[in-house]
Amino acid sequence: MKNILVTGGAGFIGSHVVRRLVRQYPQYQIINLDALTYAGNLENLSDIQDATNYTFVKGNICDASHLDEIFSQYQIDAVVHLAAESHVDRSITDPLAFVQTNVIGTASLLNAAKKYWNGNYTDKRFYHVSTDEVYGSLGETGFFYENTAYDPRSPYSASKAGSDHLVRAFYHTYKMPVVISNCSNNYGPNHFPEKLIPLSINNILQKKPLPVYGKGENVRDWLYVLDHAHAIDVILHKGVTGETYNIGGHNEWKNIDLIRLLCKLMDEKLGQAPGTSEQLITFVTDRAGHDLRYAIDASKLKDELGWLPSVTFEQGLSQTIDWFLENKEWLDHVTSGDYQAYYEKQYANNH
Ligand code: NAD
Ligand code: TYD
């Protein structure tokens, strides 16, 4: 594999994947295709933007003729597909944007790869990065396995489920050499502050309320983003064609417990009296159709490909907070402009 097209490489997870591939594999050319939506930010990649094995292309994965040009101009051998609309709350207000990018965009990308590879699949790979949310919502016990039936319940997870089905359909119908991973909630540096952890870090810094949906009883399984990027690297190189791999941290937290831990760490790092940040916790109207619990069984990835997370949650969270404290300019840039309008609308009824 020499020329790798990464889609969505200017986003949160994509930027860590691009950085890892650019640094670990100088013999590869990494082409980053990103539409630079509100979630895409080239500042995430400022440290590698001049690397000789890196190229940025601004474009939309729904644009079929642009995709054709990119595949032939860069002679693409492998695709690592991360571009997506990724925020559940936005999918509740604007579901069609999710169908457009996640379903139509993925179908367009698959179709462009099929046309360009034209049945010659030697040393080719189409890697689709997906989410555990396609499996639906768990009760208080149990885990998601690779063969758990799909049961998506938000427009976001339904559109990602649709994209997963299309990828498998191209494998079965056209023998496209695909591999899929479904990962749990990520956190870490460069996380856009519409998601729970970076939103709460930002609000603690701004001394603004910390909006906890419902009673804060919902459970998520959190994985440090650099560990996800490592897993993607392992699966890209060693994953078996046609297979699916679950990725997760065995790290379940109730939202309210997570926020309390975050408050404690923030108080320590900001030199504030214990309990200061917790006073900002505000219970707000629950998310519509809020999935109760996600929990991944990642033993296939561990047993077959030898991947394990490298940091504990306390270490990862501490490093994440440090990154946000050291990158206030990044935070200022991404929270100016459109972000304020989004925030006012999303949390309007609660503050
Ligand atoms: P993100 O929202 O931070 O980034 C998405 C990127 O895709 C942005 O750079 C954006 O500009 C780009 N993009 C959006 N629409 C596009 C289009 N039509 N054409 C080209 N580029 C477009 O997302 P993320 O959190 O980094 O997630 C990346 C992928 O990983 C997604 O496919 C998501 O479903 C999946 N995933 C995310 C998580 C998580 O916790 N964030 C967990 C599991 C899986
Ligand atoms: P989020 O970071 O949006 O990820 P996802 O919905 O993909 O799991 O939310 C994580 C959890 O935190 C989820 O249960 C919803 C909850 N949440 C809040 O309580 N308040 C908030 O302001 C946000 C954004 C999320």
GROMACS .gro file of C-alpha atoms and ligand atoms in nm:
model
  420
    1MET     CA    1   0.000   0.000   0.000
    2LYS     CA    2   0.148   0.330  -0.098
    3ASN     CA    3  -0.113   0.598  -0.156
    4ILE     CA    4  -0.368   0.621   0.122
    5LEU     CA    5  -0.677   0.839   0.102
    6VAL     CA    6  -0.795   0.940   0.450
    7THR     CA    7  -1.136   1.110   0.451
    8GLY     CA    8  -1.231   1.346   0.736
    9GLY     CA    9  -0.866   1.385   0.833
   10ALA     CA   10  -0.914   1.742   0.959
   11GLY     CA   11  -1.163   1.628   1.224
   12PHE     CA   12  -1.106   1.500   1.576
   13ILE     CA   13  -1.017   1.132   1.520
   14GLY     CA   14  -0.910   1.176   1.158
   15SER     CA   15  -0.636   1.424   1.251
   16HIS     CA   16  -0.483   1.173   1.494
   17VAL     CA   17  -0.503   0.901   1.228
   18VAL     CA   18  -0.339   1.124   0.966
   19ARG     CA   19  -0.061   1.228   1.204
   20ARG     CA   20   0.008   0.867   1.301
   21LEU     CA   21   0.020   0.742   0.940
   22VAL     CA   22   0.235   1.037   0.819
   23ARG     CA   23   0.487   0.983   1.099
   24GLN     CA   24   0.497   0.603   1.113
   25TYR     CA   25   0.503   0.536   0.739
   26PRO     CA   26   0.729   0.779   0.551
   27GLN     CA   27   0.707   0.543   0.251
   28TYR     CA   28   0.330   0.611   0.220
   29GLN     CA   29   0.168   0.915   0.064
   30ILE     CA   30  -0.122   1.027   0.284
   31ILE     CA   31  -0.393   1.224   0.102
   32ASN     CA   32  -0.637   1.390   0.338
   33LEU     CA   33  -0.976   1.467   0.178
   34ASP     CA   34  -1.193   1.689   0.397
   35ALA     CA   35  -1.478   1.930   0.327
   36LEU     CA   36  -1.379   2.145   0.628
   37THR     CA   37  -1.728   2.160   0.777
   38TYR     CA   38  -1.768   2.326   1.119
   39ALA     CA   39  -1.596   2.014   1.262
   40GLY     CA   40  -1.296   2.018   1.028
   41ASN     CA   41  -0.998   2.228   1.129
   42LEU     CA   42  -0.658   2.235   0.961
   43GLU     CA   43  -0.508   2.372   1.285
   44ASN     CA   44  -0.541   2.013   1.409
   45LEU     CA   45  -0.264   1.919   1.164
   46SER     CA   46  -0.038   2.227   1.174
   47ASP     CA   47   0.258   2.019   1.299
   48ILE     CA   48   0.260   1.787   0.996
   49GLN     CA   49   0.120   2.013   0.722
   50ASP     CA   50   0.460   2.047   0.551
   51ALA     CA   51   0.555   1.679   0.565
   52THR     CA   52   0.665   1.554   0.222
   53ASN     CA   53   0.437   1.247   0.241
   54TYR     CA   54   0.122   1.452   0.321
   55THR     CA   55  -0.127   1.628   0.090
   56PHE     CA   56  -0.448   1.805   0.183
   57VAL     CA   57  -0.737   1.817  -0.064
   58LYS     CA   58  -1.048   2.021   0.017
   59GLY     CA   59  -1.355   1.842  -0.112
   60ASN     CA   60  -1.681   1.670  -0.037
   61ILE     CA   61  -1.718   1.289  -0.033
   62CYS     CA   62  -2.058   1.333  -0.205
   63ASP     CA   63  -1.889   1.491  -0.512
   64ALA     CA   64  -1.851   1.190  -0.746
   65SER     CA   65  -1.652   1.364  -1.021
   66HIS     CA   66  -1.404   1.510  -0.771
   67LEU     CA   67  -1.363   1.162  -0.618
   68ASP     CA   68  -1.287   1.016  -0.963
   69GLU     CA   69  -1.018   1.282  -1.014
   70ILE     CA   70  -0.863   1.216  -0.675
   71PHE     CA   71  -0.849   0.837  -0.721
   72SER     CA   72  -0.674   0.864  -1.056
   73GLN     CA   73  -0.452   1.163  -0.979
   74TYR     CA   74  -0.315   1.009  -0.659
   75GLN     CA   75  -0.346   0.643  -0.768
   76ILE     CA   76  -0.519   0.549  -0.444
   77ASP     CA   77  -0.437   0.203  -0.302
   78ALA     CA   78  -0.630   0.225   0.023
   79VAL     CA   79  -0.907   0.434   0.177
   80VAL     CA   80  -0.944   0.504   0.548
   81HIS     CA   81  -1.291   0.654   0.565
   82LEU     CA   82  -1.370   0.874   0.865
   83ALA     CA   83  -1.554   1.170   0.709
   84ALA     CA   84  -1.898   1.193   0.867
   85GLU     CA   85  -2.145   1.409   1.047
   86SER     CA   86  -2.076   1.284   1.397
   87HIS     CA   87  -2.287   1.459   1.663
   88VAL     CA   88  -2.610   1.292   1.783
   89ASP     CA   89  -2.773   1.619   1.896
   90ARG     CA   90  -2.719   1.777   1.554
   91SER     CA   91  -2.869   1.466   1.392
   92ILE     CA   92  -3.186   1.523   1.594
   93THR     CA   93  -3.222   1.878   1.457
   94ASP     CA   94  -3.100   1.808   1.102
   95PRO     CA   95  -3.127   1.437   1.010
   96LEU     CA   96  -3.095   1.487   0.633
   97ALA     CA   97  -2.743   1.627   0.663
   98PHE     CA   98  -2.649   1.293   0.823
   99VAL     CA   99  -2.813   1.087   0.550
  100GLN     CA  100  -2.636   1.300   0.290
  101THR     CA  101  -2.280   1.271   0.420
  102ASN     CA  102  -2.290   0.938   0.603
  103VAL     CA  103  -2.502   0.736   0.360
  104ILE     CA  104  -2.473   0.909   0.019
  105GLY     CA  105  -2.113   1.014   0.087
  106THR     CA  106  -2.005   0.660   0.182
  107ALA     CA  107  -2.186   0.514  -0.120
  108SER     CA  108  -2.014   0.770  -0.346
  109LEU     CA  109  -1.674   0.684  -0.204
  110LEU     CA  110  -1.732   0.309  -0.242
  111ASN     CA  111  -1.847   0.364  -0.598
  112ALA     CA  112  -1.541   0.574  -0.686
  113ALA     CA  113  -1.308   0.306  -0.541
  114LYS     CA  114  -1.494   0.035  -0.734
  115LYS     CA  115  -1.466   0.231  -1.060
  116TYR     CA  116  -1.096   0.313  -1.016
  117TRP     CA  117  -0.986  -0.035  -0.895
  118ASN     CA  118  -1.202  -0.190  -1.165
  119GLY     CA  119  -1.193  -0.541  -1.020
  120ASN     CA  120  -0.815  -0.541  -0.961
  121TYR     CA  121  -0.804  -0.566  -0.583
  122THR     CA  122  -0.442  -0.675  -0.533
  123ASP     CA  123  -0.301  -0.484  -0.234
  124LYS     CA  124  -0.614  -0.269  -0.215
  125ARG     CA  125  -0.821  -0.195   0.094
  126PHE     CA  126  -1.132   0.005   0.185
  127TYR     CA  127  -1.137   0.065   0.561
  128HIS     CA  128  -1.462   0.206   0.700
  129VAL     CA  129  -1.448   0.363   1.047
  130SER     CA  130  -1.778   0.331   1.231
  131THR     CA  131  -1.934   0.353   1.574
  132ASP     CA  132  -2.072   0.118   1.840
  133GLU     CA  133  -2.393   0.325   1.832
  134VAL     CA  134  -2.516   0.114   1.538
  135TYR     CA  135  -2.585  -0.168   1.788
  136GLY     CA  136  -2.845   0.039   1.974
  137SER     CA  137  -2.876   0.070   2.351
  138LEU     CA  138  -2.789  -0.183   2.623
  139GLY     CA  139  -2.963  -0.237   2.954
  140GLU     CA  140  -2.760  -0.246   3.275
  141THR     CA  141  -2.566  -0.558   3.172
  142GLY     CA  142  -2.418  -0.713   2.857
  143PHE     CA  143  -2.186  -0.600   2.581
  144PHE     CA  144  -2.186  -0.527   2.208
  145TYR     CA  145  -2.016  -0.803   2.008
  146GLU     CA  146  -1.929  -0.797   1.637
  147ASN     CA  147  -2.234  -1.015   1.568
  148THR     CA  148  -2.479  -0.812   1.779
  149ALA     CA  149  -2.782  -0.726   1.563
  150TYR     CA  150  -2.796  -0.366   1.444
  151ASP     CA  151  -3.059  -0.155   1.622
  152PRO     CA  152  -2.972   0.213   1.563
  153ARG     CA  153  -3.199   0.460   1.738
  154SER     CA  154  -3.082   0.811   1.645
  155PRO     CA  155  -3.056   0.963   1.297
  156TYR     CA  156  -2.677   0.964   1.350
  157SER     CA  157  -2.651   0.595   1.436
  158ALA     CA  158  -2.907   0.499   1.168
  159SER     CA  159  -2.704   0.682   0.903
  160LYS     CA  160  -2.382   0.514   1.023
  161ALA     CA  161  -2.561   0.176   1.020
  162GLY     CA  162  -2.668   0.250   0.661
  163SER     CA  163  -2.307   0.323   0.568
  164ASP     CA  164  -2.186  -0.002   0.732
  165HIS     CA  165  -2.447  -0.199   0.534
  166LEU     CA  166  -2.333  -0.039   0.209
  167VAL     CA  167  -1.970  -0.129   0.281
  168ARG     CA  168  -2.068  -0.493   0.345
  169ALA     CA  169  -2.285  -0.492   0.032
  170PHE     CA  170  -1.983  -0.385  -0.179
  171TYR     CA  171  -1.782  -0.668  -0.021
  172HIS     CA  172  -2.043  -0.932  -0.101
  173THR     CA  173  -2.153  -0.800  -0.439
  174TYR     CA  174  -1.830  -0.668  -0.595
  175LYS     CA  175  -1.568  -0.849  -0.375
  176MET     CA  176  -1.440  -0.507  -0.265
  177PRO     CA  177  -1.165  -0.574  -0.002
  178VAL     CA  178  -1.330  -0.398   0.293
  179VAL     CA  179  -1.269  -0.395   0.665
  180ILE     CA  180  -1.489  -0.222   0.927
  181SER     CA  181  -1.436  -0.118   1.287
  182ASN     CA  182  -1.699  -0.005   1.536
  183CYS     CA  183  -1.557   0.202   1.820
  184SER     CA  184  -1.693   0.335   2.148
  185ASN     CA  185  -1.689   0.703   2.256
  186ASN     CA  186  -1.353   0.873   2.202
  187TYR     CA  187  -1.204   1.161   2.403
  188GLY     CA  188  -0.873   1.348   2.388
  189PRO     CA  189  -0.689   1.643   2.234
  190ASN     CA  190  -0.865   1.828   1.947
  191HIS     CA  191  -1.211   1.705   2.054
  192PHE     CA  192  -1.472   1.953   1.930
  193PRO     CA  193  -1.647   2.120   2.227
  194GLU     CA  194  -1.997   2.015   2.130
  195LYS     CA  195  -1.932   1.667   2.280
  196LEU     CA  196  -1.966   1.603   2.653
  197ILE     CA  197  -1.603   1.606   2.772
  198PRO     CA  198  -1.459   1.902   2.579
  199LEU     CA  199  -1.783   2.099   2.624
  200SER     CA  200  -1.755   2.051   3.000
  201ILE     CA  201  -1.384   2.144   3.006
  202ASN     CA  202  -1.463   2.461   2.811
  203ASN     CA  203  -1.758   2.548   3.035
  204ILE     CA  204  -1.553   2.499   3.353
  205LEU     CA  205  -1.293   2.739   3.209
  206GLN     CA  206  -1.573   2.986   3.124
  207LYS     CA  207  -1.747   2.926   3.463
  208LYS     CA  208  -2.062   2.834   3.272
  209PRO     CA  209  -2.319   2.567   3.372
  210LEU     CA  210  -2.231   2.204   3.294
  211PRO     CA  211  -2.544   2.067   3.121
  212VAL     CA  212  -2.607   1.705   3.222
  213TYR     CA  213  -2.893   1.546   3.026
  214GLY     CA  214  -3.168   1.379   3.232
  215LYS     CA  215  -3.032   1.239   3.558
  216GLY     CA  216  -2.682   1.173   3.424
  217GLU     CA  217  -2.742   0.797   3.452
  218ASN     CA  218  -2.649   0.715   3.090
  219VAL     CA  219  -2.334   0.508   3.049
  220ARG     CA  220  -2.064   0.541   2.782
  221ASP     CA  221  -1.744   0.338   2.729
  222TRP     CA  222  -1.462   0.592   2.681
  223LEU     CA  223  -1.146   0.538   2.476
  224TYR     CA  224  -0.848   0.775   2.442
  225VAL     CA  225  -0.831   0.896   2.081
  226LEU     CA  226  -0.463   0.803   2.035
  227ASP     CA  227  -0.550   0.446   2.130
  228HIS     CA  228  -0.823   0.450   1.863
  229ALA     CA  229  -0.573   0.580   1.605
  230HIS     CA  230  -0.338   0.296   1.703
  231ALA     CA  231  -0.619   0.040   1.662
  232ILE     CA  232  -0.701   0.183   1.317
  233ASP     CA  233  -0.336   0.146   1.216
  234VAL     CA  234  -0.334  -0.219   1.335
  235ILE     CA  235  -0.661  -0.305   1.158
  236LEU     CA  236  -0.556  -0.126   0.837
  237HIS     CA  237  -0.245  -0.344   0.819
  238LYS     CA  238  -0.348  -0.670   0.984
  239GLY     CA  239  -0.727  -0.683   0.974
  240VAL     CA  240  -0.877  -0.967   0.773
  241THR     CA  241  -1.072  -0.862   0.462
  242GLY     CA  242  -1.449  -0.874   0.514
  243GLU     CA  243  -1.416  -0.874   0.894
  244THR     CA  244  -1.550  -0.633   1.154
  245TYR     CA  245  -1.359  -0.538   1.470
  246ASN     CA  246  -1.506  -0.377   1.779
  247ILE     CA  247  -1.282  -0.122   1.951
  248GLY     CA  248  -1.342  -0.013   2.310
  249GLY     CA  249  -1.179   0.073   2.636
  250HIS     CA  250  -1.358  -0.153   2.889
  251ASN     CA  251  -1.406   0.179   3.058
  252GLU     CA  252  -1.770   0.245   3.140
  253TRP     CA  253  -1.874   0.564   3.314
  254LYS     CA  254  -2.210   0.707   3.411
  255ASN     CA  255  -2.216   1.063   3.277
  256ILE     CA  256  -2.262   1.215   3.621
  257ASP     CA  257  -1.968   1.020   3.770
  258LEU     CA  258  -1.750   1.119   3.474
  259ILE     CA  259  -1.841   1.487   3.515
  260ARG     CA  260  -1.763   1.471   3.887
  261LEU     CA  261  -1.419   1.319   3.814
  262LEU     CA  262  -1.358   1.585   3.549
  263CYS     CA  263  -1.456   1.858   3.797
  264LYS     CA  264  -1.216   1.718   4.058
  265LEU     CA  265  -0.924   1.706   3.811
  266MET     CA  266  -1.003   2.055   3.679
  267ASP     CA  267  -1.013   2.201   4.033
  268GLU     CA  268  -0.670   2.047   4.103
  269LYS     CA  269  -0.518   2.172   3.779
  270LEU     CA  270  -0.668   2.521   3.812
  271GLY     CA  271  -0.568   2.547   4.179
  272GLN     CA  272  -0.931   2.590   4.283
  273ALA     CA  273  -1.088   2.472   4.611
  274PRO     CA  274  -1.232   2.118   4.587
  275GLY     CA  275  -1.601   2.135   4.489
  276THR     CA  276  -1.572   2.460   4.292
  277SER     CA  277  -1.644   2.313   3.947
  278GLU     CA  278  -1.911   2.071   4.074
  279GLN     CA  279  -2.126   2.370   4.164
  280LEU     CA  280  -2.165   2.430   3.791
  281ILE     CA  281  -2.341   2.093   3.731
  282THR     CA  282  -2.693   2.159   3.598
  283PHE     CA  283  -2.941   1.883   3.514
  284VAL     CA  284  -3.120   1.973   3.191
  285THR     CA  285  -3.391   1.827   2.966
  286ASP     CA  286  -3.294   1.481   2.843
  287ARG     CA  287  -3.190   1.413   2.482
  288ALA     CA  288  -3.476   1.269   2.273
  289GLY     CA  289  -3.438   0.890   2.240
  290HIS     CA  290  -3.128   0.899   2.464
  291ASP     CA  291  -2.950   0.559   2.448
  292LEU     CA  292  -2.902   0.430   2.803
  293ARG     CA  293  -2.577   0.240   2.781
  294TYR     CA  294  -2.300   0.145   2.535
  295ALA     CA  295  -2.035  -0.114   2.624
  296ILE     CA  296  -1.797  -0.284   2.383
  297ASP     CA  297  -1.646  -0.630   2.397
  298ALA     CA  298  -1.314  -0.573   2.217
  299SER     CA  299  -1.169  -0.920   2.279
  300LYS     CA  300  -1.162  -1.014   1.908
  301LEU     CA  301  -0.925  -0.725   1.839
  302LYS     CA  302  -0.710  -0.819   2.139
  303ASP     CA  303  -0.702  -1.195   2.069
  304GLU     CA  304  -0.661  -1.180   1.691
  305LEU     CA  305  -0.459  -0.863   1.632
  306GLY     CA  306  -0.303  -0.800   1.975
  307TRP     CA  307  -0.442  -0.449   2.034
  308LEU     CA  308  -0.507  -0.312   2.384
  309PRO     CA  309  -0.564   0.044   2.509
  310SER     CA  310  -0.242   0.199   2.645
  311VAL     CA  311  -0.369   0.452   2.900
  312THR     CA  312  -0.609   0.440   3.192
  313PHE     CA  313  -0.904   0.679   3.194
  314GLU     CA  314  -0.748   0.894   3.469
  315GLN     CA  315  -0.425   0.927   3.267
  316GLY     CA  316  -0.608   0.998   2.942
  317LEU     CA  317  -0.842   1.250   3.101
  318SER     CA  318  -0.553   1.425   3.275
  319GLN     CA  319  -0.358   1.448   2.946
  320THR     CA  320  -0.672   1.574   2.771
  321ILE     CA  321  -0.726   1.852   3.025
  322ASP     CA  322  -0.356   1.949   3.001
  323TRP     CA  323  -0.389   1.972   2.622
  324PHE     CA  324  -0.692   2.201   2.650
  325LEU     CA  325  -0.517   2.420   2.907
  326GLU     CA  326  -0.212   2.447   2.680
  327ASN     CA  327  -0.418   2.514   2.366
  328LYS     CA  328  -0.657   2.789   2.470
  329GLU     CA  329  -0.605   2.959   2.135
  330TRP     CA  330  -0.736   2.647   1.956
  331LEU     CA  331  -1.036   2.650   2.189
  332ASP     CA  332  -1.095   3.022   2.128
  333HIS     CA  333  -1.085   2.971   1.750
  334VAL     CA  334  -1.329   2.678   1.743
  335THR     CA  335  -1.572   2.839   1.986
  336SER     CA  336  -1.597   3.169   1.802
  337GLY     CA  337  -1.854   3.233   1.530
  338ASP     CA  338  -2.094   2.948   1.450
  339TYR     CA  339  -2.030   2.764   1.776
  340GLN     CA  340  -2.201   3.036   1.983
  341ALA     CA  341  -2.513   3.020   1.766
  342TYR     CA  342  -2.519   2.638   1.792
  343TYR     CA  343  -2.478   2.655   2.170
  344GLU     CA  344  -2.755   2.910   2.220
  345LYS     CA  345  -2.997   2.700   2.012
  346GLN     CA  346  -2.905   2.360   2.161
  347TYR     CA  347  -2.922   2.471   2.524
  348ALA     CA  348  -3.178   2.752   2.484
  349ASN     CA  349  -3.450   2.607   2.703
  350ASN     CA  350  -3.217   2.529   2.987
  351HIS     CA  351  -3.028   2.846   3.068
  352NAD     P1  352  -1.564   1.496   1.353
  352NAD     O1  353  -1.703   1.547   1.342
  352NAD     O2  354  -1.470   1.556   1.454
  352NAD     O3  355  -1.490   1.510   1.211
  352NAD     C1  356  -1.552   1.477   1.090
  352NAD     C2  357  -1.464   1.529   0.976
  352NAD     O4  358  -1.528   1.495   0.853
  352NAD     C3  359  -1.447   1.682   0.977
  352NAD     O5  360  -1.313   1.716   0.950
  352NAD     C4  361  -1.539   1.729   0.863
  352NAD     O6  362  -1.494   1.847   0.801
  352NAD     C5  363  -1.531   1.609   0.769
  352NAD     N1  364  -1.650   1.598   0.684
  352NAD     C6  365  -1.780   1.604   0.724
  352NAD     N2  366  -1.862   1.591   0.617
  352NAD     C7  367  -1.782   1.574   0.509
  352NAD     C8  368  -1.806   1.556   0.370
  352NAD     N3  369  -1.932   1.551   0.323
  352NAD     N4  370  -1.701   1.541   0.288
  352NAD     C9  371  -1.574   1.546   0.336
  352NAD     N5  372  -1.544   1.567   0.465
  352NAD    C10  373  -1.648   1.581   0.551
  352NAD     O7  374  -1.579   1.339   1.373
  352NAD     P2  375  -1.493   1.239   1.462
  352NAD     O8  376  -1.545   1.240   1.599
  352NAD     O9  377  -1.349   1.262   1.436
  352NAD    O10  378  -1.538   1.099   1.396
  352NAD    C11  379  -1.468   1.049   1.283
  352NAD    C12  380  -1.533   0.917   1.242
  352NAD    O11  381  -1.525   0.825   1.350
  352NAD    C13  382  -1.681   0.929   1.205
  352NAD    O12  383  -1.706   0.844   1.096
  352NAD    C14  384  -1.752   0.880   1.329
  352NAD    O13  385  -1.877   0.824   1.297
  352NAD    C15  386  -1.655   0.776   1.380
  352NAD     N6  387  -1.657   0.753   1.527
  352NAD    C16  388  -1.650   0.858   1.613
  352NAD    C17  389  -1.648   0.833   1.750
  352NAD    C18  390  -1.636   0.946   1.850
  352NAD    O14  391  -1.646   0.922   1.970
  352NAD     N7  392  -1.612   1.069   1.809
  352NAD    C19  393  -1.656   0.703   1.798
  352NAD    C20  394  -1.665   0.598   1.705
  352NAD    C21  395  -1.664   0.625   1.570
  353TYD     P1  396  -2.174   1.290   2.339
  353TYD     O1  397  -2.039   1.339   2.378
  353TYD     O2  398  -2.262   1.379   2.258
  353TYD     O3  399  -2.153   1.148   2.267
  353TYD     P2  400  -2.265   1.037   2.223
  353TYD     O4  401  -2.400   1.097   2.227
  353TYD     O5  402  -2.220   1.003   2.084
  353TYD     O6  403  -2.246   0.923   2.320
  353TYD     O7  404  -2.253   1.252   2.472
  353TYD     C1  405  -2.198   1.163   2.565
  353TYD     C2  406  -2.303   1.144   2.674
  353TYD     O8  407  -2.316   1.269   2.746
  353TYD     C3  408  -2.438   1.110   2.622
  353TYD     O9  409  -2.503   1.020   2.714
  353TYD     C4  410  -2.514   1.243   2.621
  353TYD     C5  411  -2.452   1.318   2.739
  353TYD     N1  412  -2.443   1.464   2.725
  353TYD     C6  413  -2.486   1.544   2.830
  353TYD    O10  414  -2.531   1.496   2.935
  353TYD     N2  415  -2.477   1.681   2.816
  353TYD     C7  416  -2.427   1.740   2.704
  353TYD    O11  417  -2.423   1.867   2.695
  353TYD     C8  418  -2.382   1.656   2.597
  353TYD     C9  419  -2.327   1.715   2.470
  353TYD    C10  420  -2.391   1.518   2.612
   0.00000   0.00000   0.00000
